[in-house]
Every structure is written in C-alpha cells, then in structure tokens.
Coordinates of C-alpha atoms and ligand atoms in Angstrom, one line a residue:
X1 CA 0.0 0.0 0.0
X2 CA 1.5 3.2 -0.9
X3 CA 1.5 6.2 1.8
X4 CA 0.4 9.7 0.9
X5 CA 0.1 12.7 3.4
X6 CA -2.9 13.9 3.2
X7 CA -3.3 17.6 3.0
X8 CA -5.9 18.1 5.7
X9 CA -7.8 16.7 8.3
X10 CA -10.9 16.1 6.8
X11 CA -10.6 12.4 6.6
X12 CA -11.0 12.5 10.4
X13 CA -9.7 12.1 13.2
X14 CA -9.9 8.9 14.8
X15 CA -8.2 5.1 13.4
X16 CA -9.3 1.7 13.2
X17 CA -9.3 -1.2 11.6
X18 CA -6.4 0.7 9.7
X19 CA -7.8 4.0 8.4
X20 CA -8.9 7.0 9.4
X21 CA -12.2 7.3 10.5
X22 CA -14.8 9.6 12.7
X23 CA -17.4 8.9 14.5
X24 CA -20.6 10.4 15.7
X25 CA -20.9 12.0 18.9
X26 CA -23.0 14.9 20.4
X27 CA -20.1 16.8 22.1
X28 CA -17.1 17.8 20.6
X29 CA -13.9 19.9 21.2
X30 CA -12.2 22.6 19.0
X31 CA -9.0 21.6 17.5
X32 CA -7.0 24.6 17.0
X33 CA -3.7 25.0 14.8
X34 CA -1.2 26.8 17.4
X35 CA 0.9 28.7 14.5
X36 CA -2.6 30.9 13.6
X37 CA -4.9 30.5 16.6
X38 CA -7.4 29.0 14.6
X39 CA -10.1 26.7 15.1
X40 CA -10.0 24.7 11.7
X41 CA -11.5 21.9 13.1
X42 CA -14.3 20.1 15.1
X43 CA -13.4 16.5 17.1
X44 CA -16.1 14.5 18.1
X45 CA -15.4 13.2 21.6
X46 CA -15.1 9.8 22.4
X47 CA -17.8 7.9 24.9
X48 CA -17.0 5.4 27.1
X49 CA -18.7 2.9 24.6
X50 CA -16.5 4.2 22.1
X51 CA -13.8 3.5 24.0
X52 CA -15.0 -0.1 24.3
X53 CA -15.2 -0.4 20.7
X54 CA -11.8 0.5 19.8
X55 CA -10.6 -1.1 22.6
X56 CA -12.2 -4.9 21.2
X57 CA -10.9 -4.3 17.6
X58 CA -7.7 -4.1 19.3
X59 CA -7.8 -6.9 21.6
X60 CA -9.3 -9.0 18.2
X61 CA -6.0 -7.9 16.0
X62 CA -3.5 -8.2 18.9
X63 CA -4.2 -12.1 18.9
X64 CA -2.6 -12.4 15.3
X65 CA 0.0 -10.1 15.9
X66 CA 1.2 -11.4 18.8
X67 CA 1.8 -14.8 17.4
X68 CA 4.3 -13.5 14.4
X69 CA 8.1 -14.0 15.6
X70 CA 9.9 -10.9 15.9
X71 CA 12.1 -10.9 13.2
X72 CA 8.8 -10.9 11.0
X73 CA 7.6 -7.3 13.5
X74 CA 10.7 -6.2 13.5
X75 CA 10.8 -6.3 9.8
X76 CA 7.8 -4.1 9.8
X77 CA 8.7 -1.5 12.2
X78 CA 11.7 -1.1 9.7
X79 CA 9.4 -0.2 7.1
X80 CA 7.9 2.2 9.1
X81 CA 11.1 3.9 10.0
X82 CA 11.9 4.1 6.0
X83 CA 8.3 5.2 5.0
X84 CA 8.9 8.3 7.9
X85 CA 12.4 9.2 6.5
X86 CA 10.7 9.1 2.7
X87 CA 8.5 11.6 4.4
X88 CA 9.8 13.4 6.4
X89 CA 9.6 16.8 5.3
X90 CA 5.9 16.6 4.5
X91 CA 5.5 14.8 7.9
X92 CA 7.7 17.9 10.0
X93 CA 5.2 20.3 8.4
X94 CA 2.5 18.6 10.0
X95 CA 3.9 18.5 12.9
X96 CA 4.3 22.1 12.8
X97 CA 0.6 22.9 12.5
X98 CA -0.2 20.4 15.0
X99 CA 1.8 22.0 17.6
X100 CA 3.4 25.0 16.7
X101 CA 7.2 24.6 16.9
X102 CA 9.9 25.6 14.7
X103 CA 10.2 23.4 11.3
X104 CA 13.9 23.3 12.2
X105 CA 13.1 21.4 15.1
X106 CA 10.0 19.1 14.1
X107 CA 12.7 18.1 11.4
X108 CA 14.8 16.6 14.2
X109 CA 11.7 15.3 15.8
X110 CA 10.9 13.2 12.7
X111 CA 14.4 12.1 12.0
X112 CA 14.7 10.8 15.4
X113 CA 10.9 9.1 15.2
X114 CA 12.1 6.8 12.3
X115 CA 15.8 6.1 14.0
X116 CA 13.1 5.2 17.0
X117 CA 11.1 2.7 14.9
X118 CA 14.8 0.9 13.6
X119 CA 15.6 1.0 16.9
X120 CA 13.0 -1.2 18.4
X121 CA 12.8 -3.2 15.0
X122 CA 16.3 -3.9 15.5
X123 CA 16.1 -5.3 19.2
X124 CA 13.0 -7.1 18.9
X125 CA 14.5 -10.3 18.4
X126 CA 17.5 -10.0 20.6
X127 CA 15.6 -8.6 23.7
X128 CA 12.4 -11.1 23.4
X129 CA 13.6 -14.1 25.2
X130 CA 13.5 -15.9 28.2
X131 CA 15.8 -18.3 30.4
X132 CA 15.9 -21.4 31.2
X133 CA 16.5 -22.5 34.9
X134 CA 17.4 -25.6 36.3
X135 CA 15.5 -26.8 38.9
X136 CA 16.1 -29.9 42.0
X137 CA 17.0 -32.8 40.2
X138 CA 18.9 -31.4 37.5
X139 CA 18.1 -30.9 33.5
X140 CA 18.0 -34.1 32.9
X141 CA 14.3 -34.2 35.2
X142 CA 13.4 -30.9 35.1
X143 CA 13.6 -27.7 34.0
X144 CA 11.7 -24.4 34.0
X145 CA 11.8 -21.8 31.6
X146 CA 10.1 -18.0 31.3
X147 CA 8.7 -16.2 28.6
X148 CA 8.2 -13.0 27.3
X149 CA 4.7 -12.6 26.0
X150 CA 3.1 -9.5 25.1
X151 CA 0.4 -7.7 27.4
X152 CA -2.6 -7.6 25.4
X153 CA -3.9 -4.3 24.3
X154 CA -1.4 -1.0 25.8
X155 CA -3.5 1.7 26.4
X156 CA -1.6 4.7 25.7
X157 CA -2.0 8.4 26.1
X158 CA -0.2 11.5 25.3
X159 CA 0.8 15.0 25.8
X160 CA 0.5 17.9 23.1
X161 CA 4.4 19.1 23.0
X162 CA 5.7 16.3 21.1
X163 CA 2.9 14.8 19.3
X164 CA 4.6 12.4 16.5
X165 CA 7.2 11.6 18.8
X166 CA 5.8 10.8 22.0
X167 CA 3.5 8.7 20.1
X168 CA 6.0 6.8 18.3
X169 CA 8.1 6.3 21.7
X170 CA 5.1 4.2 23.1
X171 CA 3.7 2.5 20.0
X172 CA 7.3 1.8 18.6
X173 CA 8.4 -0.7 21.2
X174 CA 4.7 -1.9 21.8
X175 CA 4.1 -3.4 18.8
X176 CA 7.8 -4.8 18.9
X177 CA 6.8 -7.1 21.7
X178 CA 3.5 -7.9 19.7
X179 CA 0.8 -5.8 21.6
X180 CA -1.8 -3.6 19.7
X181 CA -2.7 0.1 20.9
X182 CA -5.4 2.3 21.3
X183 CA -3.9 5.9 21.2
X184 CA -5.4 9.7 22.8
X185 CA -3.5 12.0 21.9
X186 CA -4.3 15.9 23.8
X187 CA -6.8 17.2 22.2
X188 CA -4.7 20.7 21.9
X189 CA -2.4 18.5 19.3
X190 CA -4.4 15.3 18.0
X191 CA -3.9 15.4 14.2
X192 CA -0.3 13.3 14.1
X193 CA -0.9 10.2 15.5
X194 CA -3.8 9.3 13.3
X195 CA -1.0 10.4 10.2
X196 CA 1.0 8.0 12.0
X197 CA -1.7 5.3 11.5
X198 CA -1.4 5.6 7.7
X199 CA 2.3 5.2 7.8
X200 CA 1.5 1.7 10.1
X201 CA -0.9 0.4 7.4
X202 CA 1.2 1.5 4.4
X203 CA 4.4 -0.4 6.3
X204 CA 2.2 -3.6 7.1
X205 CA 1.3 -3.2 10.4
X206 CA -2.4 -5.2 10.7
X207 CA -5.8 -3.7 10.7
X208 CA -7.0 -2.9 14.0
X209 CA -3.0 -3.1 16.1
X210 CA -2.9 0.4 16.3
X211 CA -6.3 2.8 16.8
X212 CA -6.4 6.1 17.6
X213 CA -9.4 7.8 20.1
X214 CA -9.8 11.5 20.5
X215 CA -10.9 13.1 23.6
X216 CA -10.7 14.8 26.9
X217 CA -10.0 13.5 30.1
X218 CA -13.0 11.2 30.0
X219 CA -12.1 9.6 26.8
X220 CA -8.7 9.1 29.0
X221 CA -10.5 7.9 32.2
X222 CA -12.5 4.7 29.9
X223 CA -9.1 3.8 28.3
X224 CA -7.4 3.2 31.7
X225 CA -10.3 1.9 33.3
X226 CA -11.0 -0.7 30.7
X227 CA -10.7 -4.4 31.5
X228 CA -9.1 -5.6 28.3
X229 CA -6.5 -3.1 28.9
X230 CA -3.6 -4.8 30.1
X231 CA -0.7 -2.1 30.2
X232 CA -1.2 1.5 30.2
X233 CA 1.5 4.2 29.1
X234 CA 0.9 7.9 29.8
X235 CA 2.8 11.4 29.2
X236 CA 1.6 14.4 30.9
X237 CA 1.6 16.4 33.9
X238 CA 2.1 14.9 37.5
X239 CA -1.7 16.0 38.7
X240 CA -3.2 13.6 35.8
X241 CA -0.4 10.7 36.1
X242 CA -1.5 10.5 39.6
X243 CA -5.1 10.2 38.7
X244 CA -4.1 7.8 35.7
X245 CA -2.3 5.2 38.2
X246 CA -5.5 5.0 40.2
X247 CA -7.9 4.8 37.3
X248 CA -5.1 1.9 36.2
X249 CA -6.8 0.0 39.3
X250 CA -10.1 0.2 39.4
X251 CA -11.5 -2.8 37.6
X252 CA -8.3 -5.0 37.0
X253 CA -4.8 -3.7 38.7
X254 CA -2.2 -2.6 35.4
X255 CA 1.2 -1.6 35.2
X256 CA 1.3 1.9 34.7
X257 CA 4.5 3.9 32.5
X258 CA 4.1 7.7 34.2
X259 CA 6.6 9.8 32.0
X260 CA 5.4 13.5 34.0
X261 CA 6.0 16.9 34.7
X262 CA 10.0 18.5 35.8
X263 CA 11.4 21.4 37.4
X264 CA 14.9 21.0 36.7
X265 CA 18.0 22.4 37.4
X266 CA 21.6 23.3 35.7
X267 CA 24.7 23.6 38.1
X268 CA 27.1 26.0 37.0
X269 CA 30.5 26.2 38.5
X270 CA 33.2 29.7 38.6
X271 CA 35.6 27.4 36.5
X272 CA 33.0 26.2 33.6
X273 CA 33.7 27.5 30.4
X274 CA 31.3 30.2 29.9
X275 CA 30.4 29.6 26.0
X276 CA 29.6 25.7 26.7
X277 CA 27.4 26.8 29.6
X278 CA 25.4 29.3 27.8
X279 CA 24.7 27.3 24.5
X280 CA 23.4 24.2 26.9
X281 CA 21.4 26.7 29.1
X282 CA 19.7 28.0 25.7
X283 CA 18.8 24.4 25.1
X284 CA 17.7 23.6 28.2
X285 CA 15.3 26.3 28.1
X286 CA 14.1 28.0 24.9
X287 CA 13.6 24.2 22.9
X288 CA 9.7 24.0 21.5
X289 CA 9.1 27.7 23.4
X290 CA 10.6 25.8 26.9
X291 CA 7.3 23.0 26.7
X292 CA 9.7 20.8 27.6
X293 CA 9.5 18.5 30.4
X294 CA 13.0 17.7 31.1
X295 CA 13.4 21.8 30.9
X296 CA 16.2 23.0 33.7
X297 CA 14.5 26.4 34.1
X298 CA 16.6 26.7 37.5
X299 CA 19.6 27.6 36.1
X300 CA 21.7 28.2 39.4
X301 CA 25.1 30.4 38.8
X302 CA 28.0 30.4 41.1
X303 CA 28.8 33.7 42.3
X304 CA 32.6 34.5 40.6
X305 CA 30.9 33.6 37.0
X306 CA 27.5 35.4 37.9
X307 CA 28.2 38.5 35.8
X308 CA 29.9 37.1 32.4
X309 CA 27.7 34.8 32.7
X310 CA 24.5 36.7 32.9
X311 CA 25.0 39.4 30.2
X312 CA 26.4 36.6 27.5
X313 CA 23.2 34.5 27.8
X314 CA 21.1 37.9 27.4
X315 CA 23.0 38.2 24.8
X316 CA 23.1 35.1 23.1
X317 CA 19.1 35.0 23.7
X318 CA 18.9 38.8 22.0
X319 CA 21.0 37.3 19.1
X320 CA 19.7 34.1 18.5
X321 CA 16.1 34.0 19.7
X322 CA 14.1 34.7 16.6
X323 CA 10.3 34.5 17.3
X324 CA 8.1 33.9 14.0
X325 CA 6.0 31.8 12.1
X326 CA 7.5 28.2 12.6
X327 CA 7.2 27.3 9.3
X328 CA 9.9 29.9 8.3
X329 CA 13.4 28.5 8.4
X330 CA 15.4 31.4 10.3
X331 CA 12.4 31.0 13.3
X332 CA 13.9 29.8 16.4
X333 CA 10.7 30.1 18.3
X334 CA 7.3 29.0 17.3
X335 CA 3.7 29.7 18.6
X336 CA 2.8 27.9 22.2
X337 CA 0.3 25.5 21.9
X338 CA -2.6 27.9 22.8
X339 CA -4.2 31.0 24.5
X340 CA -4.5 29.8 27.8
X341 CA -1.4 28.0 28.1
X342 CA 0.3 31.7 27.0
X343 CA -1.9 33.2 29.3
X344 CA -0.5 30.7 32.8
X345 CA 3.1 31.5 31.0
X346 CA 2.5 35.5 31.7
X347 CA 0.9 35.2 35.0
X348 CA 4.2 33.2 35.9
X349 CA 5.9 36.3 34.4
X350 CA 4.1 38.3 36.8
X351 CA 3.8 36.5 39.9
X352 CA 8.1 36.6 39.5
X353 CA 8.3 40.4 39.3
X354 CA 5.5 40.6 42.6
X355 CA 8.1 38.8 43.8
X356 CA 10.8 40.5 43.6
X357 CA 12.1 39.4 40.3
X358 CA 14.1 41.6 37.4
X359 CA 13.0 40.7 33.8
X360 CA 16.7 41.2 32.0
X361 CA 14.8 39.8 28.5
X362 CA 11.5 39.4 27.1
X363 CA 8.9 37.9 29.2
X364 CA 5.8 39.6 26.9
X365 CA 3.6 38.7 24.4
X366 CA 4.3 39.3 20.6
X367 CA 2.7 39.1 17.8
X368 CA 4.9 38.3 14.5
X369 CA 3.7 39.4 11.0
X370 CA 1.5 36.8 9.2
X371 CA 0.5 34.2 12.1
X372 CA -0.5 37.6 14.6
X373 CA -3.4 35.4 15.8
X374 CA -1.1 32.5 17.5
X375 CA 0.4 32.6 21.0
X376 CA 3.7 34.0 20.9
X377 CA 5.9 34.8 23.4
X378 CA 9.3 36.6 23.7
X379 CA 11.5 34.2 25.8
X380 CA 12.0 35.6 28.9
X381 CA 15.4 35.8 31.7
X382 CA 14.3 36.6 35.3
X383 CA 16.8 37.0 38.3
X384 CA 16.6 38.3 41.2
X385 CA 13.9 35.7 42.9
X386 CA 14.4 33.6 45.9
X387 CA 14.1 29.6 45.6
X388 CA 10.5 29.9 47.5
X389 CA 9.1 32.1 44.7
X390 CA 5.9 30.6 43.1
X391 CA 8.2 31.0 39.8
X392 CA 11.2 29.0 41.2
X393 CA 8.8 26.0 42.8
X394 CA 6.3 25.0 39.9
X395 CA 6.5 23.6 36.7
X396 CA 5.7 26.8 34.1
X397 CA 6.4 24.7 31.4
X398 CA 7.6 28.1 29.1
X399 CA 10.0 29.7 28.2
X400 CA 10.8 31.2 31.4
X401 CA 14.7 30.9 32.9
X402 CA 15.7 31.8 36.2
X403 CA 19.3 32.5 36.8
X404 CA 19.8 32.0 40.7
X405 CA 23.1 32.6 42.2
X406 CA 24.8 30.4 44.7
X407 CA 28.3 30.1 46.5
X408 CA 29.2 26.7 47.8
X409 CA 28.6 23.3 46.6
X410 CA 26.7 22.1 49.4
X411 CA 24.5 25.2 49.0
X412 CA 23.6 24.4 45.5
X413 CA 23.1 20.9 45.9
X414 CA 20.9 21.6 48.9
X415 CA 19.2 23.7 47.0
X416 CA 18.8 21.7 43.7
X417 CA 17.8 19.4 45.5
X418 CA 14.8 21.0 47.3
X419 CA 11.9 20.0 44.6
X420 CA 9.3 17.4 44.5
X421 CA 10.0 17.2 40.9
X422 CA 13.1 14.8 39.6
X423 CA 13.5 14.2 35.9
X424 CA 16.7 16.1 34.6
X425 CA 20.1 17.7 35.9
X426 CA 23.4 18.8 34.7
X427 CA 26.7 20.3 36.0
X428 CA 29.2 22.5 34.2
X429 CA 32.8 23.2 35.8
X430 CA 36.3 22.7 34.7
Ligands
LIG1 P1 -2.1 16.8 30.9 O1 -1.7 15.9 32.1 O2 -3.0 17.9 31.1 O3 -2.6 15.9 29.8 C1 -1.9 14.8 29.2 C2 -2.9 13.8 28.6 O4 -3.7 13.2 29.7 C3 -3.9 14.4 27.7 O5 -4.1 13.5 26.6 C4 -5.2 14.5 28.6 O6 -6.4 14.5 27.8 C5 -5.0 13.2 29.4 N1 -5.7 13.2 30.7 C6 -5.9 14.2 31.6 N2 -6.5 13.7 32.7 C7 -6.6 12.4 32.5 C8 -7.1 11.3 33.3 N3 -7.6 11.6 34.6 N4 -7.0 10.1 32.9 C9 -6.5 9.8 31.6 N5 -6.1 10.8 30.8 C10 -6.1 12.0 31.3 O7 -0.6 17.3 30.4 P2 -0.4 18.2 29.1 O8 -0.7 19.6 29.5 O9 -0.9 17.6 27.9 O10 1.2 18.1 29.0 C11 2.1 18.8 29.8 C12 2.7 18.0 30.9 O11 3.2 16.8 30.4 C13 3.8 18.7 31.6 O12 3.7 18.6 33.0 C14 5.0 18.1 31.1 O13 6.2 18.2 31.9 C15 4.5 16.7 30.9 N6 5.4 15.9 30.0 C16 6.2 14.9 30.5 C17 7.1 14.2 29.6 C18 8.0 13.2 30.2 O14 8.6 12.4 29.4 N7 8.3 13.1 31.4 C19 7.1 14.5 28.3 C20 6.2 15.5 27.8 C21 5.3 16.2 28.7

C-alpha cells in the first residue's frame, strides 16, 4: 500500500481497523492550529462505549499479531522507520501545524521518530527471550523456563508538545513485543498520531493493532479503566499521572509507565567554560518555546561567573532567539500551543516580578507578522527571585529561565535538590 500525506484533516480524526475514521458523537472539542490561533477543526469526543469499541478491535487484532516472531515485527517497524524518512519533510510540516514549533526542530523530531522505529525493530529479536533455569534434580528431570509474552492491548495516552514523537516512543516498542494500541493524543495536538496510523498500514502493520481515540479526560479515564487493557503508558503532567495510576486499578490492577512533569535544574560552577554553559542553558530552556519537560529552568550560577555569565546568555538569547512563524526557516521560536497556556506562561511572568524578580529579557507577548493570531511569546530571563518564589517552585512549562546565584557546593546541591519534581540535571565546571 502506498503512503500519501494527506493535505488536511478532513478524513477525520480517529483510526481503526487501519484507516482514518470519525465517528458520531454529540459533544465535541475545537481543534486549534497553534501557529494561527485557529479553530479549523471540530473532534467528536469519544464515549466510554466508544472507548469499548476501539478497545475490542484491538484486543481482536492483537491475537494475530502477537503470534508472528519478531524478526517478522521487526521487519515491519523497519518499514515504518523508511516510509517516515521518505516523508519526512511533509511529515515535520504537520507537525508544525499540529503543535506550533519551529520546522527546524519538528525536522529533528521526525528524524529521530524513524531512528526510533529501527531501533526497536532492531532489538525485537535480541531482547524477546526468556531463560531457562534448572531446577532440584537437575536438567535431565526438570527444568523451568520463562517467557516473554506481550500484554494484550497497551492503552496509551499523550501530551501535546511532542505529538509524533511521544507517540512513536510508546507504540514503537509496543508493537515490537507484539501488543496492539489504542492511542489519545491531547486534544490541543491530536492530528499526528492518526498520520501516524497511515504510515502503520502502508508499512504492514495489521488492521485494527494500532487505533487512535480523540478526547478529553473522559475519553482518558474509559481507556485506563477498561478491562481488556492490560498495560497502560501515559505522558503528561504529575496531577493527571496521579489520577491515571488510580484509574489503572479500578477494575483489573495494570502496570502503569508515568513519564510526568519536571522542574529541573543546571549547576554552573566559577571554573565552567562560559560559551559551553550558555549554549546548553539555551537548550535547556528555549527548545519548542521551553514545553519541555525535562526543561532546567533553575539555572543556578556560582557567584565569581555570575556577571559574564548573565549578560552573555542575554546576549546570546537577544542574538539568537528569533520569534516567527515556525514554518519559516530562520524562526527559532514558534507559537505555544494555545491562549491559555500563554496566558499561565504571563501570570508566571508576573507573579516573578511581585516577587521581587528583574526581567533582564523578554517575558511579553508578541505578535509576528503573518500568524499575529497565534500565542507567541518573547522568551524571557528573570533574576533576582528567591528559591521559594511561586516561579522558582512549579512547573511553568515556558520559556521562562531563572538565573539564581549560589556560592558553595553544598549550597547548591541543597538547594537543587529541594523540589518534588526529579526528571533532569546537569553540572558545568572545569
Ligand atoms: P495533561 O496531564 O493535562 O494531559 C496529558 C494527557 O492526559 C492528555 O491527553 C489529557 O487529555 C489526558 N488526561 C488528563 N487527565 C486524565 C485522566 N484523569 N485520565 C486519563 N487521561 C487524562 O498534560 P499536558 O498539559 O498535555 O502536558 C504537559 C505536561 O506533560 C507537563 O507537566 C510536562 O512536563 C509533561 N510531560 C512529560 C514528559 C516526560 O517524558 N516526562 C514529556 C512531555 C510532557
């Protein structure tokens, strides 16, 4: 079957049985392209009895699928990873209007999609093997021996800032080990994974292995909840991966993946090299407009290296930082994903400065020619705040970095340290 990307979304929204599909439903939810702050489409939202029904055409396809050796998936998943790299380009502009980020960076986001699909066709037969174990008596009476089978049907479910790729991290290695999927994406970004069903079919992947459900949290709460899900593998924030590992165990208990929120932190040291420091500190906070979970937005600067420090990343941010449309190649930073999420971003902004915080940078809304109506936002540098600031504490999940000065080691690590977050660290010195 040959693979085409299909120029809009009117083929709908949802997948099964390998194609896209819609269905009917009374309530539905606006899906909104990020770059132009348009609503250019309508989702129905799934019920919990549409939930059942994708859920069953999975379980029905999993049973084949399961029984192939994995040489024969991983050949498939290889396919995949060639059809994505055949189509990449046109794939990275959909990614673009599904979430707003730069094309430069939706590139990379594709590249590393199809590496991710070789990846897990490559180790499918070397990882998907048991023991066996001698038991009392010896091998020549007994022996046992373990398995790896798949789960069933994985129940996954995603955030918006990564759409292709968070999607392909979880299906990718679930239908290595021969399970089939039923997918909900965010509704602020649910146009790629249902692309990413087409690529499946094209590739060989069997009718009805991977589906695709659109919906809120109540589409979410039926997937979880559902007893012929066996595994469930969720991306978001750490207020809904809570609720997710309870709903895991309400009718059957499943093993839960909870990939959540951050507040991270970069250490750097009076003896770090200055340039190396600033170009990972960019990274670490200005990628996809800073909706990045592993962002280190506490960016904690010994005291000797304070000043250089300080006015070459203000700098380097002034210099580089080009807000735009994302589908322009000079654009370093796109659109956020919509008006309420810029909205959170600038009452950040301003609970920092209420509390005591100097904006060196940016920190405002902006509206670039041609895409005025998106939700852009001039990355912003704030010092000057204590580590109990509401800025400092919680996730803002933006471009937002906080340079915060220390003097010891013990200090900083003390103070690194203090977050109920955990997901990402790094250290710069000599
Ligand atoms: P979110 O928690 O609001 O939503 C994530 C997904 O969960 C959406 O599809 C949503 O519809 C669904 N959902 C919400 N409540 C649910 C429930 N009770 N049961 C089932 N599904 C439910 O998060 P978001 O705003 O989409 O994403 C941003 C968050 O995700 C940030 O906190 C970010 O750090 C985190 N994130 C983490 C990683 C990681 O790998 N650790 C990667 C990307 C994003």
């Amino acid at each position: 079957m040959v693979f085409t990307v299909p120029s809009d979304l009117s083929g709908g929204l949802y997948f099964l049985n390998g194609k896209r599909t819609t269905i009917e439903s009374t309530e539905t939810f606006d899906v909104i392209e990020p770059r132009i702050g348009q609503v250019v489409a309508k989702c129905p939202k799934a019920t919990a009895d549409i939930v059942d029904q994708y859920v069953k055409a999975a379980a029905d396809a999993q049973s084949a699928w399961g029984e192939t050796t994995a040489l024969d998936r991983g050949k498939v998943l290889h396919k995949v990873a060639d059809l994505i790299r055949e189509h990449a380009e046109e794939i990275a502009i959909w990614e673009v209007k599904t979430n707003g980020k730069p094309i430069y960076e939706a590139r990379c986001d594709i590249a590393s999609s199809a590496d991710t699909f070789d990846f897990f066709g490559g180790i499918a037969t070397a990882v998907l093997q048991g023991d066996s174990l001698e038991l009392p008596g010896g091998p020549s009476q007994r022996i046992a021996y373990t398995r790896r089978e798949p789960y069933g049907v994985v129940g996954c479910i995603g955030a918006w800032n990564y759409p292709f790729q968070t999607c392909v991290w979880k299906v990718a290695p679930a239908l290595a080990a021969g399970n089939a999927v039923v997918y909900k994406p965010s509704p602020f970004a649910p146009a790629s994974p249902v692309l990413l069903g087409e690529i499946l079919t094209a590739a060989g992947v069997p009718k009805g292995v991977y589906n695709v459900i659109q919906g809120e949290q109540e589409a979410g709460v039926a997937l979880c909840e559902h007893n012929l899900v066996a595994k469930v593998s969720f991306t978001g924030s750490v207020a809904s991966g809570e609720a997710v590992q309870r709903q895991a165990a309400t009718k059957n208990v499943k093993p839960v993946t909870l990939e959540l929120g951050g507040k991270s932190e970069i250490i750097i040291f009076d003896d770090s090299d200055v340039k190396s420091a600033v170009a990972s500190a960019m990274l670490a906070n200005f990628l996809n407009q800073g909706q990045v979970c592993t962002n280190a937005t506490r960016v904690f600067v010994q005291k000797g290296i304070l000043a250089s420090f300080t006015e070459a990343i203000v700098q380097e941010a002034n210099d580089k930082l080009k807000v735009g449309d994302p589908l322009l190649e000079d654009t370093r930073v796109g659109a956020n994903i919509n008006e309420g999420h810029l909205q959170r971003i600038l009452g950040y902004v301003e609970s920092a400065k209420q509390e005591g915080g100097v904006v060196l940078r940016g920190g405002v809304r902006v509206h670039p020619t041609g895409v005025e109506g998106g939700a852009y936002f001039e990355p912003a540098i704030i010092t000057g705040l204590s580590d109990e600031a509401r800025a400092v504490r919680e996730e803002i999940f933006g471009a937002v970095m906080l340079i915060l000065p220390f003097e010891t080691e013990e200090e900083v690590i003390a103070r690194a340290n203090n977050t109920t977050y955990g997901l990402a660290a790094g250290v710069f010195s000599g």
